[in-house]
Amino acid sequence: MLTLTYEYKLKPTKQQIEDIENILIVCRKVWNYALRERKDWVNSRKCKINSCSLEYEYIIKADESFPTYHVQAKRLTEAKKTNPELKSVNAQVLQQVLRTLDRAWDDMKSRNFGFPRFKKHFRMKSFVFPQLKGEIIKANLVKLPQLGWVKFHQSRPIPDGFAVKQARVVRRASGYFVMLSLQIDVDIHEISFHGHPIGVDIGLESFLATSEGTLIARPKFFKSLQRKLELLQRRLRNKKLGSNNRKKLNIKIARLHQKISDTRKDFHFKTAHKICNQGDSIFVEDIDFRTWAKGMLGKHTLDAGFGQFFTILSYMSWKRGKFFGKVNKDGTSQTCPNCDAHTGKKALDIRIHSCPECGYTTNRDVAASQVIRNRGINEALRSWGFPK
């Protein structure tokens, strides 16, 4: 089964905008209420057996079970009978909110993610229609439950053979968007190592360097607009809470953030295409970027968006029939790609690799990318049963 997601910009009417905003408000209330139930249950179990707090204590029955998704979904169905606000929203949309909360709760425990947060106004930005029936796409219209036929900018056609399974409506600073999940029942074969291999080394001096000698400068997406963002946020500090001027200024700030994000993502896609044009098998370092973000250069690392770039590069490699692999990151700048000798640590200001053993000299980042390429080739050969 192959699943793709295509994103389009919506052009809703005023009534449809009101309906979308109402759905987001109700979804936010359901999320907050369900999260409050879970937190209260957990806090009620923290009381000591032999004593209680002098200030307050949660009063929940000892035999009360934990409010799982199924328990909260059943309570939601009962609440819809007496609450007209809940009746105004598609039942499956609210169930998806509870599913998302349940998944976030499980990730908190199993993947050490942060505690799920309560949603303030405008923090709930999307909702999902998990099932779509009948005719979905017609000319420049998309049919969504409860909203009806909505105009949208069909920037690219739906591929032949794909069926639209679900839709997510997203509110952003620049408008409303719909993300259509497309599925087709086909067998996807894993792409194996083949053809011309290249290695990719990333950094802050240059965004990346390839084993072919290509150096791509690092654009400073956030840095270039940081001053403008600081001025807008300084003005926001003096605006009255809830005023129209504060809302207008918040929209300007959100649009600026979206401009930074869109520019970064566009650069990543274009760069990924350039890399795919150079070779058939692409190797990168296996790096945990969370540790990079905590360092002295954390802001610049986050601005570059290396994690997003690797995700996009992996997707573009698969889409274009290229092999994508990750190798061990340790010592790539301390090894000579020509003779495999250990050259020792280099200070950050040393940008030239010069091997004392064989005399091989090249750019430091290019040498590291060549080491990455060699490691990728060796791992691929070992997986086939060949000796190193």
PDB file of N, CA and C in Angstrom, residues 201-287:
ATOM      1  N   ASP A 201      28.123  15.605   3.341  1.00  0.00           N
ATOM      2  CA  ASP A 201      28.522  16.069   4.669  1.00  0.00           C
ATOM      3  C   ASP A 201      27.885  17.427   4.916  1.00  0.00           C
ATOM      4  N   ILE A 202      27.233  17.590   6.060  1.00  0.00           N
ATOM      5  CA  ILE A 202      26.559  18.849   6.385  1.00  0.00           C
ATOM      6  C   ILE A 202      27.354  19.611   7.435  1.00  0.00           C
ATOM      7  N   GLY A 203      27.127  20.914   7.489  1.00  0.00           N
ATOM      8  CA  GLY A 203      27.832  21.748   8.459  1.00  0.00           C
ATOM      9  C   GLY A 203      27.312  23.167   8.430  1.00  0.00           C
ATOM     10  N   LEU A 204      27.923  24.015   9.238  1.00  0.00           N
ATOM     11  CA  LEU A 204      27.505  25.408   9.332  1.00  0.00           C
ATOM     12  C   LEU A 204      28.394  26.334   8.510  1.00  0.00           C
ATOM     13  N   GLU A 205      29.596  25.901   8.197  1.00  0.00           N
ATOM     14  CA  GLU A 205      30.441  26.703   7.310  1.00  0.00           C
ATOM     15  C   GLU A 205      29.841  26.699   5.903  1.00  0.00           C
ATOM     16  N   SER A 206      29.579  25.508   5.381  1.00  0.00           N
ATOM     17  CA  SER A 206      28.797  25.301   4.164  1.00  0.00           C
ATOM     18  C   SER A 206      27.615  24.427   4.544  1.00  0.00           C
ATOM     19  N   PHE A 207      26.461  24.674   3.917  1.00  0.00           N
ATOM     20  CA  PHE A 207      25.282  23.877   4.258  1.00  0.00           C
ATOM     21  C   PHE A 207      25.578  22.399   4.025  1.00  0.00           C
ATOM     22  N   LEU A 208      26.198  22.090   2.900  1.00  0.00           N
ATOM     23  CA  LEU A 208      26.609  20.714   2.649  1.00  0.00           C
ATOM     24  C   LEU A 208      27.754  20.688   1.649  1.00  0.00           C
ATOM     25  N   ALA A 209      28.457  19.591   1.661  1.00  0.00           N
ATOM     26  CA  ALA A 209      29.518  19.318   0.684  1.00  0.00           C
ATOM     27  C   ALA A 209      29.330  17.889   0.210  1.00  0.00           C
ATOM     28  N   THR A 210      29.512  17.656  -1.068  1.00  0.00           N
ATOM     29  CA  THR A 210      29.374  16.316  -1.617  1.00  0.00           C
ATOM     30  C   THR A 210      30.746  15.754  -1.973  1.00  0.00           C
ATOM     31  N   SER A 211      30.805  14.452  -2.134  1.00  0.00           N
ATOM     32  CA  SER A 211      32.051  13.794  -2.502  1.00  0.00           C
ATOM     33  C   SER A 211      32.470  14.135  -3.924  1.00  0.00           C
ATOM     34  N   GLU A 212      31.569  14.753  -4.702  1.00  0.00           N
ATOM     35  CA  GLU A 212      31.918  15.201  -6.052  1.00  0.00           C
ATOM     36  C   GLU A 212      32.599  16.565  -6.045  1.00  0.00           C
ATOM     37  N   GLY A 213      32.714  17.174  -4.863  1.00  0.00           N
ATOM     38  CA  GLY A 213      33.363  18.479  -4.754  1.00  0.00           C
ATOM     39  C   GLY A 213      32.412  19.648  -4.743  1.00  0.00           C
ATOM     40  N   THR A 214      31.090  19.393  -4.711  1.00  0.00           N
ATOM     41  CA  THR A 214      30.094  20.467  -4.692  1.00  0.00           C
ATOM     42  C   THR A 214      29.974  21.055  -3.292  1.00  0.00           C
ATOM     43  N   LEU A 215      30.043  22.375  -3.198  1.00  0.00           N
ATOM     44  CA  LEU A 215      29.845  23.092  -1.932  1.00  0.00           C
ATOM     45  C   LEU A 215      28.643  24.015  -2.079  1.00  0.00           C
ATOM     46  N   ILE A 216      27.684  23.903  -1.148  1.00  0.00           N
ATOM     47  CA  ILE A 216      26.478  24.735  -1.172  1.00  0.00           C
ATOM     48  C   ILE A 216      26.484  25.608   0.071  1.00  0.00           C
ATOM     49  N   ALA A 217      26.429  26.912  -0.126  1.00  0.00           N
ATOM     50  CA  ALA A 217      26.463  27.854   0.999  1.00  0.00           C
ATOM     51  C   ALA A 217      25.196  27.716   1.847  1.00  0.00           C
ATOM     52  N   ARG A 218      25.317  28.050   3.121  1.00  0.00           N
ATOM     53  CA  ARG A 218      24.178  27.946   4.039  1.00  0.00           C
ATOM     54  C   ARG A 218      23.381  29.236   4.053  1.00  0.00           C
ATOM     55  N   PRO A 219      22.143  29.218   3.537  1.00  0.00           N
ATOM     56  CA  PRO A 219      21.303  30.425   3.637  1.00  0.00           C
ATOM     57  C   PRO A 219      20.884  30.654   5.091  1.00  0.00           C
ATOM     58  N   LYS A 220      20.820  31.899   5.492  1.00  0.00           N
ATOM     59  CA  LYS A 220      20.445  32.225   6.864  1.00  0.00           C
ATOM     60  C   LYS A 220      18.987  32.677   6.859  1.00  0.00           C
ATOM     61  N   PHE A 221      18.073  31.674   6.856  1.00  0.00           N
ATOM     62  CA  PHE A 221      16.645  31.942   6.720  1.00  0.00           C
ATOM     63  C   PHE A 221      16.135  32.828   7.858  1.00  0.00           C
ATOM     64  N   PHE A 222      16.382  32.409   9.090  1.00  0.00           N
ATOM     65  CA  PHE A 222      15.895  33.156  10.243  1.00  0.00           C
ATOM     66  C   PHE A 222      16.723  34.412  10.491  1.00  0.00           C
ATOM     67  N   LYS A 223      18.029  34.295  10.317  1.00  0.00           N
ATOM     68  CA  LYS A 223      18.929  35.403  10.615  1.00  0.00           C
ATOM     69  C   LYS A 223      18.612  36.628   9.766  1.00  0.00           C
ATOM     70  N   SER A 224      18.228  36.400   8.495  1.00  0.00           N
ATOM     71  CA  SER A 224      17.973  37.517   7.585  1.00  0.00           C
ATOM     72  C   SER A 224      16.734  38.311   7.974  1.00  0.00           C
ATOM     73  N   LEU A 225      15.789  37.675   8.668  1.00  0.00           N
ATOM     74  CA  LEU A 225      14.544  38.351   9.048  1.00  0.00           C
ATOM     75  C   LEU A 225      14.416  38.516  10.561  1.00  0.00           C
ATOM     76  N   GLN A 226      15.479  38.225  11.282  1.00  0.00           N
ATOM     77  CA  GLN A 226      15.405  38.286  12.739  1.00  0.00           C
ATOM     78  C   GLN A 226      15.159  39.706  13.241  1.00  0.00           C
ATOM     79  N   ARG A 227      15.809  40.684  12.635  1.00  0.00           N
ATOM     80  CA  ARG A 227      15.651  42.062  13.072  1.00  0.00           C
ATOM     81  C   ARG A 227      14.203  42.527  12.900  1.00  0.00           C
ATOM     82  N   LYS A 228      13.607  42.213  11.758  1.00  0.00           N
ATOM     83  CA  LYS A 228      12.223  42.595  11.520  1.00  0.00           C
ATOM     84  C   LYS A 228      11.296  41.900  12.501  1.00  0.00           C
ATOM     85  N   LEU A 229      11.585  40.649  12.806  1.00  0.00           N
ATOM     86  CA  LEU A 229      10.764  39.903  13.754  1.00  0.00           C
ATOM     87  C   LEU A 229      10.877  40.486  15.154  1.00  0.00           C
ATOM     88  N   GLU A 230      12.064  40.895  15.552  1.00  0.00           N
ATOM     89  CA  GLU A 230      12.249  41.505  16.871  1.00  0.00           C
ATOM     90  C   GLU A 230      11.454  42.801  17.002  1.00  0.00           C
ATOM     91  N   LEU A 231      11.436  43.615  15.938  1.00  0.00           N
ATOM     92  CA  LEU A 231      10.694  44.873  15.990  1.00  0.00           C
ATOM     93  C   LEU A 231       9.201  44.621  16.138  1.00  0.00           C
ATOM     94  N   LEU A 232       8.669  43.637  15.411  1.00  0.00           N
ATOM     95  CA  LEU A 232       7.244  43.328  15.506  1.00  0.00           C
ATOM     96  C   LEU A 232       6.889  42.788  16.893  1.00  0.00           C
ATOM     97  N   GLN A 233       7.731  41.946  17.441  1.00  0.00           N
ATOM     98  CA  GLN A 233       7.458  41.386  18.765  1.00  0.00           C
ATOM     99  C   GLN A 233       7.603  42.440  19.855  1.00  0.00           C
ATOM    100  N   ARG A 234       8.463  43.424  19.642  1.00  0.00           N
ATOM    101  CA  ARG A 234       8.598  44.513  20.612  1.00  0.00           C
ATOM    102  C   ARG A 234       7.331  45.373  20.609  1.00  0.00           C
ATOM    103  N   ARG A 235       6.762  45.585  19.417  1.00  0.00           N
ATOM    104  CA  ARG A 235       5.511  46.333  19.333  1.00  0.00           C
ATOM    105  C   ARG A 235       4.359  45.552  19.956  1.00  0.00           C
ATOM    106  N   LEU A 236       4.402  44.224  19.821  1.00  0.00           N
ATOM    107  CA  LEU A 236       3.330  43.388  20.367  1.00  0.00           C
ATOM    108  C   LEU A 236       3.268  43.475  21.883  1.00  0.00           C
ATOM    109  N   ARG A 237       4.409  43.716  22.514  1.00  0.00           N
ATOM    110  CA  ARG A 237       4.469  43.771  23.971  1.00  0.00           C
ATOM    111  C   ARG A 237       3.603  44.889  24.536  1.00  0.00           C
ATOM    112  N   ASN A 238       3.414  45.957  23.766  1.00  0.00           N
ATOM    113  CA  ASN A 238       2.666  47.116  24.255  1.00  0.00           C
ATOM    114  C   ASN A 238       1.196  47.100  23.857  1.00  0.00           C
ATOM    115  N   LYS A 239       0.760  46.057  23.137  1.00  0.00           N
ATOM    116  CA  LYS A 239      -0.636  45.984  22.715  1.00  0.00           C
ATOM    117  C   LYS A 239      -1.490  45.354  23.814  1.00  0.00           C
ATOM    118  N   LYS A 240      -2.702  45.824  23.911  1.00  0.00           N
ATOM    119  CA  LYS A 240      -3.619  45.322  24.931  1.00  0.00           C
ATOM    120  C   LYS A 240      -4.114  43.932  24.561  1.00  0.00           C
ATOM    121  N   LEU A 241      -4.173  43.053  25.560  1.00  0.00           N
ATOM    122  CA  LEU A 241      -4.641  41.691  25.315  1.00  0.00           C
ATOM    123  C   LEU A 241      -6.086  41.706  24.812  1.00  0.00           C
ATOM    124  N   GLY A 242      -6.326  40.977  23.728  1.00  0.00           N
ATOM    125  CA  GLY A 242      -7.671  40.877  23.180  1.00  0.00           C
ATOM    126  C   GLY A 242      -8.050  41.984  22.222  1.00  0.00           C
ATOM    127  N   SER A 243      -7.186  42.975  22.028  1.00  0.00           N
ATOM    128  CA  SER A 243      -7.520  44.094  21.139  1.00  0.00           C
ATOM    129  C   SER A 243      -7.323  43.694  19.677  1.00  0.00           C
ATOM    130  N   ASN A 244      -7.992  44.430  18.783  1.00  0.00           N
ATOM    131  CA  ASN A 244      -7.876  44.157  17.354  1.00  0.00           C
ATOM    132  C   ASN A 244      -6.463  44.434  16.842  1.00  0.00           C
ATOM    133  N   ASN A 245      -5.819  45.470  17.387  1.00  0.00           N
ATOM    134  CA  ASN A 245      -4.450  45.783  16.963  1.00  0.00           C
ATOM    135  C   ASN A 245      -3.490  44.647  17.316  1.00  0.00           C
ATOM    136  N   ARG A 246      -3.714  44.020  18.465  1.00  0.00           N
ATOM    137  CA  ARG A 246      -2.858  42.899  18.859  1.00  0.00           C
ATOM    138  C   ARG A 246      -3.070  41.709  17.924  1.00  0.00           C
ATOM    139  N   LYS A 247      -4.335  41.479  17.544  1.00  0.00           N
ATOM    140  CA  LYS A 247      -4.628  40.374  16.626  1.00  0.00           C
ATOM    141  C   LYS A 247      -3.980  40.616  15.258  1.00  0.00           C
ATOM    142  N   LYS A 248      -4.056  41.865  14.772  1.00  0.00           N
ATOM    143  CA  LYS A 248      -3.459  42.185  13.473  1.00  0.00           C
ATOM    144  C   LYS A 248      -1.943  41.991  13.500  1.00  0.00           C
ATOM    145  N   LEU A 249      -1.344  42.407  14.619  1.00  0.00           N
ATOM    146  CA  LEU A 249       0.109  42.286  14.732  1.00  0.00           C
ATOM    147  C   LEU A 249       0.524  40.818  14.858  1.00  0.00           C
ATOM    148  N   ASN A 250      -0.295  40.024  15.541  1.00  0.00           N
ATOM    149  CA  ASN A 250      -0.019  38.593  15.647  1.00  0.00           C
ATOM    150  C   ASN A 250      -0.060  37.926  14.282  1.00  0.00           C
ATOM    151  N   ILE A 251      -0.973  38.369  13.430  1.00  0.00           N
ATOM    152  CA  ILE A 251      -1.069  37.828  12.065  1.00  0.00           C
ATOM    153  C   ILE A 251       0.187  38.172  11.274  1.00  0.00           C
ATOM    154  N   LYS A 252       0.695  39.411  11.429  1.00  0.00           N
ATOM    155  CA  LYS A 252       1.924  39.805  10.738  1.00  0.00           C
ATOM    156  C   LYS A 252       3.107  38.943  11.179  1.00  0.00           C
ATOM    157  N   ILE A 253       3.198  38.701  12.491  1.00  0.00           N
ATOM    158  CA  ILE A 253       4.294  37.878  13.011  1.00  0.00           C
ATOM    159  C   ILE A 253       4.178  36.444  12.502  1.00  0.00           C
ATOM    160  N   ALA A 254       2.962  35.916  12.490  1.00  0.00           N
ATOM    161  CA  ALA A 254       2.758  34.552  12.011  1.00  0.00           C
ATOM    162  C   ALA A 254       3.119  34.423  10.536  1.00  0.00           C
ATOM    163  N   ARG A 255       2.767  35.445   9.748  1.00  0.00           N
ATOM    164  CA  ARG A 255       3.105  35.403   8.321  1.00  0.00           C
ATOM    165  C   ARG A 255       4.619  35.459   8.101  1.00  0.00           C
ATOM    166  N   LEU A 256       5.307  36.201   8.950  1.00  0.00           N
ATOM    167  CA  LEU A 256       6.754  36.275   8.832  1.00  0.00           C
ATOM    168  C   LEU A 256       7.391  34.929   9.173  1.00  0.00           C
ATOM    169  N   HIS A 257       6.868  34.282  10.222  1.00  0.00           N
ATOM    170  CA  HIS A 257       7.367  32.948  10.574  1.00  0.00           C
ATOM    171  C   HIS A 257       7.097  31.956   9.449  1.00  0.00           C
ATOM    172  N   GLN A 258       5.918  32.055   8.838  1.00  0.00           N
ATOM    173  CA  GLN A 258       5.596  31.141   7.744  1.00  0.00           C
ATOM    174  C   GLN A 258       6.485  31.399   6.527  1.00  0.00           C
ATOM    175  N   LYS A 259       6.822  32.654   6.293  1.00  0.00           N
ATOM    176  CA  LYS A 259       7.727  32.976   5.186  1.00  0.00           C
ATOM    177  C   LYS A 259       9.086  32.327   5.407  1.00  0.00           C
ATOM    178  N   ILE A 260       9.583  32.390   6.636  1.00  0.00           N
ATOM    179  CA  ILE A 260      10.864  31.755   6.958  1.00  0.00           C
ATOM    180  C   ILE A 260      10.772  30.247   6.738  1.00  0.00           C
ATOM    181  N   SER A 261       9.696  29.646   7.227  1.00  0.00           N
ATOM    182  CA  SER A 261       9.526  28.198   7.103  1.00  0.00           C
ATOM    183  C   SER A 261       9.389  27.770   5.646  1.00  0.00           C
ATOM    184  N   ASP A 262       8.581  28.498   4.866  1.00  0.00           N
ATOM    185  CA  ASP A 262       8.374  28.140   3.459  1.00  0.00           C
ATOM    186  C   ASP A 262       9.651  28.299   2.649  1.00  0.00           C
ATOM    187  N   THR A 263      10.418  29.363   2.926  1.00  0.00           N
ATOM    188  CA  THR A 263      11.680  29.582   2.209  1.00  0.00           C
ATOM    189  C   THR A 263      12.663  28.463   2.500  1.00  0.00           C
ATOM    190  N   ARG A 264      12.745  28.057   3.766  1.00  0.00           N
ATOM    191  CA  ARG A 264      13.651  26.967   4.156  1.00  0.00           C
ATOM    192  C   ARG A 264      13.241  25.655   3.471  1.00  0.00           C
ATOM    193  N   LYS A 265      11.956  25.366   3.477  1.00  0.00           N
ATOM    194  CA  LYS A 265      11.484  24.113   2.883  1.00  0.00           C
ATOM    195  C   LYS A 265      11.705  24.092   1.374  1.00  0.00           C
ATOM    196  N   ASP A 266      11.489  25.221   0.717  1.00  0.00           N
ATOM    197  CA  ASP A 266      11.719  25.308  -0.721  1.00  0.00           C
ATOM    198  C   ASP A 266      13.197  25.070  -1.045  1.00  0.00           C
ATOM    199  N   PHE A 267      14.076  25.653  -0.252  1.00  0.00           N
ATOM    200  CA  PHE A 267      15.517  25.441  -0.440  1.00  0.00           C
ATOM    201  C   PHE A 267      15.896  23.977  -0.254  1.00  0.00           C
ATOM    202  N   HIS A 268      15.304  23.327   0.745  1.00  0.00           N
ATOM    203  CA  HIS A 268      15.612  21.928   0.998  1.00  0.00           C
ATOM    204  C   HIS A 268      15.188  21.039  -0.170  1.00  0.00           C
ATOM    205  N   PHE A 269      14.019  21.295  -0.734  1.00  0.00           N
ATOM    206  CA  PHE A 269      13.553  20.481  -1.863  1.00  0.00           C
ATOM    207  C   PHE A 269      14.446  20.685  -3.086  1.00  0.00           C
ATOM    208  N   LYS A 270      14.790  21.925  -3.377  1.00  0.00           N
ATOM    209  CA  LYS A 270      15.641  22.189  -4.537  1.00  0.00           C
ATOM    210  C   LYS A 270      17.031  21.589  -4.360  1.00  0.00           C
ATOM    211  N   THR A 271      17.562  21.680  -3.139  1.00  0.00           N
ATOM    212  CA  THR A 271      18.879  21.098  -2.876  1.00  0.00           C
ATOM    213  C   THR A 271      18.830  19.574  -2.972  1.00  0.00           C
ATOM    214  N   ALA A 272      17.746  18.967  -2.485  1.00  0.00           N
ATOM    215  CA  ALA A 272      17.605  17.512  -2.571  1.00  0.00           C
ATOM    216  C   ALA A 272      17.590  17.051  -4.026  1.00  0.00           C
ATOM    217  N   HIS A 273      16.937  17.809  -4.896  1.00  0.00           N
ATOM    218  CA  HIS A 273      16.925  17.468  -6.321  1.00  0.00           C
ATOM    219  C   HIS A 273      18.339  17.558  -6.905  1.00  0.00           C
ATOM    220  N   LYS A 274      19.102  18.569  -6.506  1.00  0.00           N
ATOM    221  CA  LYS A 274      20.478  18.702  -7.005  1.00  0.00           C
ATOM    222  C   LYS A 274      21.330  17.507  -6.590  1.00  0.00           C
ATOM    223  N   ILE A 275      21.151  17.065  -5.347  1.00  0.00           N
ATOM    224  CA  ILE A 275      21.916  15.915  -4.861  1.00  0.00           C
ATOM    225  C   ILE A 275      21.534  14.655  -5.639  1.00  0.00           C
ATOM    226  N   CYS A 276      20.243  14.478  -5.863  1.00  0.00           N
ATOM    227  CA  CYS A 276      19.786  13.283  -6.589  1.00  0.00           C
ATOM    228  C   CYS A 276      20.273  13.285  -8.034  1.00  0.00           C
ATOM    229  N   ASN A 277      20.526  14.467  -8.586  1.00  0.00           N
ATOM    230  CA  ASN A 277      21.027  14.533  -9.962  1.00  0.00           C
ATOM    231  C   ASN A 277      22.476  14.050 -10.087  1.00  0.00           C
ATOM    232  N   GLN A 278      23.206  14.042  -8.964  1.00  0.00           N
ATOM    233  CA  GLN A 278      24.631  13.738  -9.019  1.00  0.00           C
ATOM    234  C   GLN A 278      24.945  12.257  -8.917  1.00  0.00           C
ATOM    235  N   GLY A 279      24.060  11.466  -8.318  1.00  0.00           N
ATOM    236  CA  GLY A 279      24.386  10.057  -8.125  1.00  0.00           C
ATOM    237  C   GLY A 279      23.163   9.182  -7.991  1.00  0.00           C
ATOM    238  N   ASP A 280      23.416   7.872  -7.866  1.00  0.00           N
ATOM    239  CA  ASP A 280      22.342   6.880  -7.751  1.00  0.00           C
ATOM    240  C   ASP A 280      22.195   6.345  -6.332  1.00  0.00           C
ATOM    241  N   SER A 281      23.261   6.418  -5.533  1.00  0.00           N
ATOM    242  CA  SER A 281      23.216   5.993  -4.140  1.00  0.00           C
ATOM    243  C   SER A 281      23.767   7.124  -3.283  1.00  0.00           C
ATOM    244  N   ILE A 282      22.979   7.561  -2.287  1.00  0.00           N
ATOM    245  CA  ILE A 282      23.321   8.733  -1.485  1.00  0.00           C
ATOM    246  C   ILE A 282      23.524   8.305  -0.037  1.00  0.00           C
ATOM    247  N   PHE A 283      24.653   8.721   0.541  1.00  0.00           N
ATOM    248  CA  PHE A 283      24.972   8.372   1.922  1.00  0.00           C
ATOM    249  C   PHE A 283      25.153   9.651   2.744  1.00  0.00           C
ATOM    250  N   VAL A 284      24.585   9.649   3.951  1.00  0.00           N
ATOM    251  CA  VAL A 284      24.707  10.776   4.879  1.00  0.00           C
ATOM    252  C   VAL A 284      25.100  10.233   6.246  1.00  0.00           C
ATOM    253  N   GLU A 285      25.439  11.137   7.153  1.00  0.00           N
ATOM    254  CA  GLU A 285      25.798  10.755   8.513  1.00  0.00           C
ATOM    255  C   GLU A 285      24.544  10.502   9.345  1.00  0.00           C
ATOM    256  N   ASP A 286      24.641   9.538  10.245  1.00  0.00           N
ATOM    257  CA  ASP A 286      23.546   9.234  11.170  1.00  0.00           C
ATOM    258  C   ASP A 286      23.725  10.110  12.411  1.00  0.00           C
ATOM    259  N   ILE A 287      23.025  11.244  12.439  1.00  0.00           N
ATOM    260  CA  ILE A 287      23.237  12.263  13.475  1.00  0.00           C
ATOM    261  C   ILE A 287      21.938  12.473  14.254  1.00  0.00           C
TER     262      ILE A 287
END
